[in-house]
Amino acid sequence: MSLSSQAAEHPRLHQLSQTNQLKALMTIIRDKNTKRGDFVFYSDRVIRLLVEEGLNYLPVNDKEVITPMGVPFQGVSFQGRICGVSIMRAGESMEQGLRDVCTSVRIGKVLIQRDERTAQPKLYYSKLPKDISDRWVLLLDPMLATGGSAMKCIEVLIEAGVKEDRILFINLICAPEGVLKMLEKFPSLHIITAEIDESMDAQKFILPGLGDFGDRYFGTED
C-alpha cells in the first residue's frame, strides 16, 4: 500500500468530500498560470470549507429551543470555546476564513523557522490567548510537508496547557510522510485536509503541490 493510501485510510485524517466542486477549486489554485486574485479567491473558498468541516469534530450538548411557531425543537449547541492559532506566515491566510465562520474568535500566532545550525524547527515567536488551555484549538497552516513546523507548534500548544485531543489541524494540502509522522507522534490529534498529495521531492516540496502557498497568496513571488 502506498504512503498516500495509508494516510488516506488513517482514522484521524479527515478529507473533505472529493466532490467535483472541490476538485475544480483545487485545480484552479494548483495551476501555475492562475493569477493572484483568483488564487486568493478560490483558496478562501476551500479554506472556508475546511473550517466548516473542522467544526464537525467539536463536541456538542443537546439543547432544546422554542421556534417562532411555539414548538420545541431538539437541537445541539457547541460544548466549550474555540480559538484559532496560525503558523506564520502562510497560516495567516486562513484566519479570515475562520473569522467568517466564527465571529469574534480569538486567534493566536506562532512563528517557527528552521534553525540553520541544527536544521531543526525553532520557535521564534508565540502569542496565544491567555485562556487557551480551556479552549479547543484550530491550528491553521495550508501546507503540510515534513510536518516539522506543525509538530513544533503542537508542542508549544501542549506546553501552554492545551490538551492534545483538543487540537484540530486544518490544512489544504498534505504530503503523506508528514501526515503519518504527525499522527504517530500525537495519537490524539485530528487532521482535516482538502487533498493528500503523492510525495515530496528532494528539497521537501510537496508533489504535485501548488508551489509556495504564502508567496502566491500574499503576492511575494520572485
mmCIF file of C-alpha atoms in Angstrom:
data_model
loop_
_atom_site.group_PDB
_atom_site.id
_atom_site.type_symbol
_atom_site.label_atom_id
_atom_site.label_comp_id
_atom_site.label_asym_id
_atom_site.label_seq_id
_atom_site.Cartn_x
_atom_site.Cartn_y
_atom_site.Cartn_z
ATOM 1 C CA MET A 1 0.000 0.000 0.000
ATOM 2 C CA SER A 2 1.368 3.444 -0.939
ATOM 3 C CA LEU A 3 2.055 6.093 1.693
ATOM 4 C CA SER A 4 -0.745 8.269 0.324
ATOM 5 C CA SER A 5 -3.197 5.355 0.667
ATOM 6 C CA GLN A 6 -2.019 4.678 4.218
ATOM 7 C CA ALA A 7 -2.532 8.331 5.118
ATOM 8 C CA ALA A 8 -5.965 8.485 3.465
ATOM 9 C CA GLU A 9 -7.169 5.466 5.452
ATOM 10 C CA HIS A 10 -5.938 6.716 8.822
ATOM 11 C CA PRO A 11 -8.921 7.157 11.180
ATOM 12 C CA ARG A 12 -7.699 10.563 12.424
ATOM 13 C CA LEU A 13 -7.110 12.022 8.949
ATOM 14 C CA HIS A 14 -10.305 13.573 7.618
ATOM 15 C CA GLN A 15 -10.509 14.610 3.968
ATOM 16 C CA LEU A 16 -13.164 16.885 2.558
ATOM 17 C CA SER A 17 -15.653 15.036 0.381
ATOM 18 C CA GLN A 18 -13.958 14.709 -3.000
ATOM 19 C CA THR A 19 -16.712 16.435 -4.971
ATOM 20 C CA ASN A 20 -16.419 17.914 -8.450
ATOM 21 C CA GLN A 21 -16.714 21.379 -6.891
ATOM 22 C CA LEU A 22 -13.704 20.781 -4.630
ATOM 23 C CA LYS A 23 -11.711 19.250 -7.483
ATOM 24 C CA ALA A 24 -12.424 22.291 -9.653
ATOM 25 C CA LEU A 25 -11.350 24.699 -6.891
ATOM 26 C CA MET A 26 -8.143 22.756 -6.240
ATOM 27 C CA THR A 27 -7.380 22.627 -9.974
ATOM 28 C CA ILE A 28 -7.549 26.420 -10.150
ATOM 29 C CA ILE A 29 -5.229 27.042 -7.220
ATOM 30 C CA ARG A 30 -2.743 24.355 -8.348
ATOM 31 C CA ASP A 31 -2.462 25.878 -11.837
ATOM 32 C CA LYS A 32 0.792 27.858 -12.124
ATOM 33 C CA ASN A 33 -0.943 30.250 -14.548
ATOM 34 C CA THR A 34 -3.683 31.268 -12.102
ATOM 35 C CA LYS A 35 -3.477 34.985 -11.317
ATOM 36 C CA ARG A 36 -3.095 36.065 -7.710
ATOM 37 C CA GLY A 37 -6.627 37.476 -7.402
ATOM 38 C CA ASP A 38 -8.141 34.182 -8.468
ATOM 39 C CA PHE A 39 -5.691 32.218 -6.325
ATOM 40 C CA VAL A 40 -6.757 34.161 -3.229
ATOM 41 C CA PHE A 41 -10.488 33.972 -4.039
ATOM 42 C CA TYR A 42 -10.583 30.227 -4.669
ATOM 43 C CA SER A 43 -8.178 29.420 -1.836
ATOM 44 C CA ASP A 44 -10.502 31.309 0.511
ATOM 45 C CA ARG A 45 -13.407 29.171 -0.670
ATOM 46 C CA VAL A 46 -11.526 25.966 0.136
ATOM 47 C CA ILE A 47 -10.376 27.349 3.489
ATOM 48 C CA ARG A 48 -13.958 28.073 4.497
ATOM 49 C CA LEU A 49 -14.984 24.528 3.564
ATOM 50 C CA LEU A 50 -12.148 23.209 5.730
ATOM 51 C CA VAL A 51 -13.102 25.336 8.731
ATOM 52 C CA GLU A 52 -16.743 24.250 8.431
ATOM 53 C CA GLU A 53 -15.633 20.615 8.303
ATOM 54 C CA GLY A 54 -13.341 21.091 11.291
ATOM 55 C CA LEU A 55 -16.246 22.328 13.405
ATOM 56 C CA ASN A 56 -17.953 18.958 12.845
ATOM 57 C CA TYR A 57 -15.353 17.364 15.136
ATOM 58 C CA LEU A 58 -16.117 19.566 18.139
ATOM 59 C CA PRO A 59 -18.279 18.076 20.912
ATOM 60 C CA VAL A 60 -21.868 19.235 21.378
ATOM 61 C CA ASN A 61 -24.569 19.173 24.044
ATOM 62 C CA ASP A 62 -28.247 18.539 23.490
ATOM 63 C CA LYS A 63 -30.260 21.748 23.527
ATOM 64 C CA GLU A 64 -33.974 22.445 23.213
ATOM 65 C CA VAL A 65 -35.240 25.742 21.789
ATOM 66 C CA ILE A 66 -38.699 27.087 21.061
ATOM 67 C CA THR A 67 -39.311 28.128 17.452
ATOM 68 C CA PRO A 68 -41.372 31.220 16.474
ATOM 69 C CA MET A 69 -44.259 28.764 15.936
ATOM 70 C CA GLY A 70 -44.228 27.978 19.642
ATOM 71 C CA VAL A 71 -42.988 24.442 19.006
ATOM 72 C CA PRO A 72 -39.964 22.910 20.782
ATOM 73 C CA PHE A 73 -37.019 21.842 18.628
ATOM 74 C CA GLN A 74 -34.435 19.337 19.812
ATOM 75 C CA GLY A 75 -31.051 20.603 18.647
ATOM 76 C CA VAL A 76 -27.474 20.895 19.871
ATOM 77 C CA SER A 77 -25.035 23.584 20.984
ATOM 78 C CA PHE A 78 -21.256 23.505 20.876
ATOM 79 C CA GLN A 79 -19.549 22.360 24.048
ATOM 80 C CA GLY A 80 -16.747 24.655 25.155
ATOM 81 C CA ARG A 81 -14.998 27.548 23.436
ATOM 82 C CA ILE A 82 -12.607 27.623 20.497
ATOM 83 C CA CYS A 83 -9.725 29.717 19.225
ATOM 84 C CA GLY A 84 -7.501 29.693 16.183
ATOM 85 C CA VAL A 85 -3.715 29.567 16.039
ATOM 86 C CA SER A 86 -1.983 30.369 12.753
ATOM 87 C CA ILE A 87 1.528 29.237 11.906
ATOM 88 C CA MET A 88 3.109 32.341 10.396
ATOM 89 C CA ARG A 89 3.248 33.350 7.600
ATOM 90 C CA ALA A 90 1.151 31.120 5.341
ATOM 91 C CA GLY A 91 -1.234 30.157 8.141
ATOM 92 C CA GLU A 92 -2.332 33.790 8.434
ATOM 93 C CA SER A 93 -4.078 33.374 5.077
ATOM 94 C CA MET A 94 -6.594 31.096 6.824
ATOM 95 C CA GLU A 95 -7.536 33.498 9.607
ATOM 96 C CA GLN A 96 -10.284 35.310 7.679
ATOM 97 C CA GLY A 97 -11.933 32.015 6.774
ATOM 98 C CA LEU A 98 -12.136 31.190 10.474
ATOM 99 C CA ARG A 99 -13.494 34.641 11.316
ATOM 100 C CA ASP A 100 -16.129 34.323 8.586
ATOM 101 C CA VAL A 101 -17.495 31.229 10.314
ATOM 102 C CA CYS A 102 -16.807 32.044 13.985
ATOM 103 C CA THR A 103 -17.452 35.698 14.772
ATOM 104 C CA SER A 104 -15.142 37.375 17.298
ATOM 105 C CA VAL A 105 -12.968 34.264 17.514
ATOM 106 C CA ARG A 106 -9.621 34.752 19.226
ATOM 107 C CA ILE A 107 -6.563 33.945 17.103
ATOM 108 C CA GLY A 108 -3.028 33.348 18.310
ATOM 109 C CA LYS A 109 0.137 33.349 16.224
ATOM 110 C CA VAL A 110 3.272 31.222 16.242
ATOM 111 C CA LEU A 111 6.414 31.756 14.158
ATOM 112 C CA ILE A 112 8.604 28.713 13.631
ATOM 113 C CA GLN A 113 11.562 28.624 11.264
ATOM 114 C CA ARG A 114 14.354 26.227 10.517
ATOM 115 C CA ASP A 115 17.480 26.722 12.596
ATOM 116 C CA GLU A 116 20.312 26.887 10.069
ATOM 117 C CA ARG A 117 22.796 25.483 12.602
ATOM 118 C CA THR A 118 20.792 22.444 13.715
ATOM 119 C CA ALA A 119 18.410 22.112 10.704
ATOM 120 C CA GLN A 120 15.592 21.675 13.238
ATOM 121 C CA PRO A 121 12.435 23.799 13.553
ATOM 122 C CA LYS A 122 12.900 26.565 16.127
ATOM 123 C CA LEU A 123 10.320 28.719 17.885
ATOM 124 C CA TYR A 124 10.915 32.435 17.249
ATOM 125 C CA TYR A 125 7.605 33.980 18.363
ATOM 126 C CA SER A 126 4.447 32.921 20.140
ATOM 127 C CA LYS A 127 1.416 34.976 21.164
ATOM 128 C CA LEU A 128 -1.503 32.884 22.408
ATOM 129 C CA PRO A 129 -4.795 33.683 24.170
ATOM 130 C CA LYS A 130 -4.267 33.646 27.954
ATOM 131 C CA ASP A 131 -7.039 31.114 28.459
ATOM 132 C CA ILE A 132 -6.009 28.846 25.575
ATOM 133 C CA SER A 133 -5.722 25.853 27.903
ATOM 134 C CA ASP A 134 -9.509 25.990 28.345
ATOM 135 C CA ARG A 135 -10.243 26.092 24.613
ATOM 136 C CA TRP A 136 -10.401 23.853 21.577
ATOM 137 C CA VAL A 137 -7.730 24.955 19.100
ATOM 138 C CA LEU A 138 -7.995 25.061 15.319
ATOM 139 C CA LEU A 139 -4.365 25.070 14.181
ATOM 140 C CA LEU A 140 -4.037 26.728 10.762
ATOM 141 C CA ASP A 141 -1.379 26.032 8.124
ATOM 142 C CA PRO A 142 -2.198 25.444 4.439
ATOM 143 C CA MET A 143 0.680 23.101 3.535
ATOM 144 C CA LEU A 144 1.938 20.078 5.455
ATOM 145 C CA ALA A 145 5.186 18.659 4.029
ATOM 146 C CA THR A 146 7.548 17.060 6.560
ATOM 147 C CA GLY A 147 5.396 18.245 9.457
ATOM 148 C CA GLY A 148 8.354 19.739 11.328
ATOM 149 C CA SER A 149 6.891 23.212 11.893
ATOM 150 C CA ALA A 150 3.410 21.918 12.703
ATOM 151 C CA MET A 151 4.734 19.388 15.222
ATOM 152 C CA LYS A 152 6.835 22.073 16.909
ATOM 153 C CA CYS A 153 3.754 24.288 17.111
ATOM 154 C CA ILE A 154 1.723 21.468 18.667
ATOM 155 C CA GLU A 155 4.453 21.078 21.282
ATOM 156 C CA VAL A 156 4.138 24.815 22.018
ATOM 157 C CA LEU A 157 0.376 24.441 22.444
ATOM 158 C CA ILE A 158 0.730 21.456 24.753
ATOM 159 C CA GLU A 159 3.298 23.349 26.845
ATOM 160 C CA ALA A 160 0.711 26.155 27.114
ATOM 161 C CA GLY A 161 -1.737 23.680 28.644
ATOM 162 C CA VAL A 162 -3.813 22.706 25.603
ATOM 163 C CA LYS A 163 -4.877 19.071 25.677
ATOM 164 C CA GLU A 164 -3.697 17.154 22.626
ATOM 165 C CA ASP A 165 -7.190 15.823 21.884
ATOM 166 C CA ARG A 166 -8.458 19.406 21.701
ATOM 167 C CA ILE A 167 -6.216 20.317 18.750
ATOM 168 C CA LEU A 168 -7.574 20.152 15.178
ATOM 169 C CA PHE A 169 -5.005 20.768 12.445
ATOM 170 C CA ILE A 170 -6.662 22.474 9.440
ATOM 171 C CA ASN A 171 -4.736 22.140 6.190
ATOM 172 C CA LEU A 172 -5.272 22.409 2.403
ATOM 173 C CA ILE A 173 -2.674 20.005 1.001
ATOM 174 C CA CYS A 174 -0.509 17.479 2.793
ATOM 175 C CA ALA A 175 2.262 15.052 1.979
ATOM 176 C CA PRO A 176 1.622 11.522 3.293
ATOM 177 C CA GLU A 177 5.026 11.404 5.005
ATOM 178 C CA GLY A 178 4.156 14.403 7.163
ATOM 179 C CA VAL A 179 0.666 13.132 7.952
ATOM 180 C CA LEU A 180 1.846 9.738 9.160
ATOM 181 C CA LYS A 181 4.680 11.238 11.204
ATOM 182 C CA MET A 182 2.375 13.740 12.930
ATOM 183 C CA LEU A 183 -0.339 11.224 13.732
ATOM 184 C CA GLU A 184 2.224 8.779 15.106
ATOM 185 C CA LYS A 185 3.774 11.407 17.374
ATOM 186 C CA PHE A 186 0.440 12.809 18.553
ATOM 187 C CA PRO A 187 -2.006 9.904 18.956
ATOM 188 C CA SER A 188 -4.976 12.127 19.865
ATOM 189 C CA LEU A 189 -4.536 14.721 17.121
ATOM 190 C CA HIS A 190 -7.012 15.060 14.233
ATOM 191 C CA ILE A 191 -6.104 16.472 10.817
ATOM 192 C CA ILE A 192 -8.662 17.965 8.421
ATOM 193 C CA THR A 193 -7.388 18.409 4.863
ATOM 194 C CA ALA A 194 -8.626 19.004 1.328
ATOM 195 C CA GLU A 195 -6.243 16.693 -0.538
ATOM 196 C CA ILE A 196 -3.396 14.272 0.106
ATOM 197 C CA ASP A 197 -0.630 14.522 -2.461
ATOM 198 C CA GLU A 198 1.720 11.821 -3.711
ATOM 199 C CA SER A 199 5.070 12.608 -2.104
ATOM 200 C CA MET A 200 7.844 15.185 -1.689
ATOM 201 C CA ASP A 201 10.877 15.947 -3.833
ATOM 202 C CA ALA A 202 14.487 16.057 -2.641
ATOM 203 C CA GLN A 203 14.018 19.635 -1.402
ATOM 204 C CA LYS A 204 10.933 18.568 0.608
ATOM 205 C CA PHE A 205 8.434 20.361 -1.636
ATOM 206 C CA ILE A 206 5.072 18.637 -1.951
ATOM 207 C CA LEU A 207 4.348 16.960 -5.308
ATOM 208 C CA PRO A 208 2.340 17.760 -7.355
ATOM 209 C CA GLY A 209 1.675 20.562 -4.865
ATOM 210 C CA LEU A 210 0.995 24.182 -5.769
ATOM 211 C CA GLY A 211 4.284 25.936 -5.049
ATOM 212 C CA ASP A 212 4.824 28.296 -2.114
ATOM 213 C CA PHE A 213 1.319 28.995 -0.813
ATOM 214 C CA GLY A 214 2.312 32.069 1.210
ATOM 215 C CA ASP A 215 4.112 33.718 -1.695
ATOM 216 C CA ARG A 216 1.229 33.103 -4.075
ATOM 217 C CA TYR A 217 -1.417 34.251 -1.586
ATOM 218 C CA PHE A 218 0.369 37.390 -0.374
ATOM 219 C CA GLY A 219 1.888 38.310 -3.746
ATOM 220 C CA THR A 220 5.555 37.982 -2.770
ATOM 221 C CA GLU A 221 6.705 35.631 -5.509
ATOM 222 C CA ASP A 222 10.025 36.436 -7.194
#
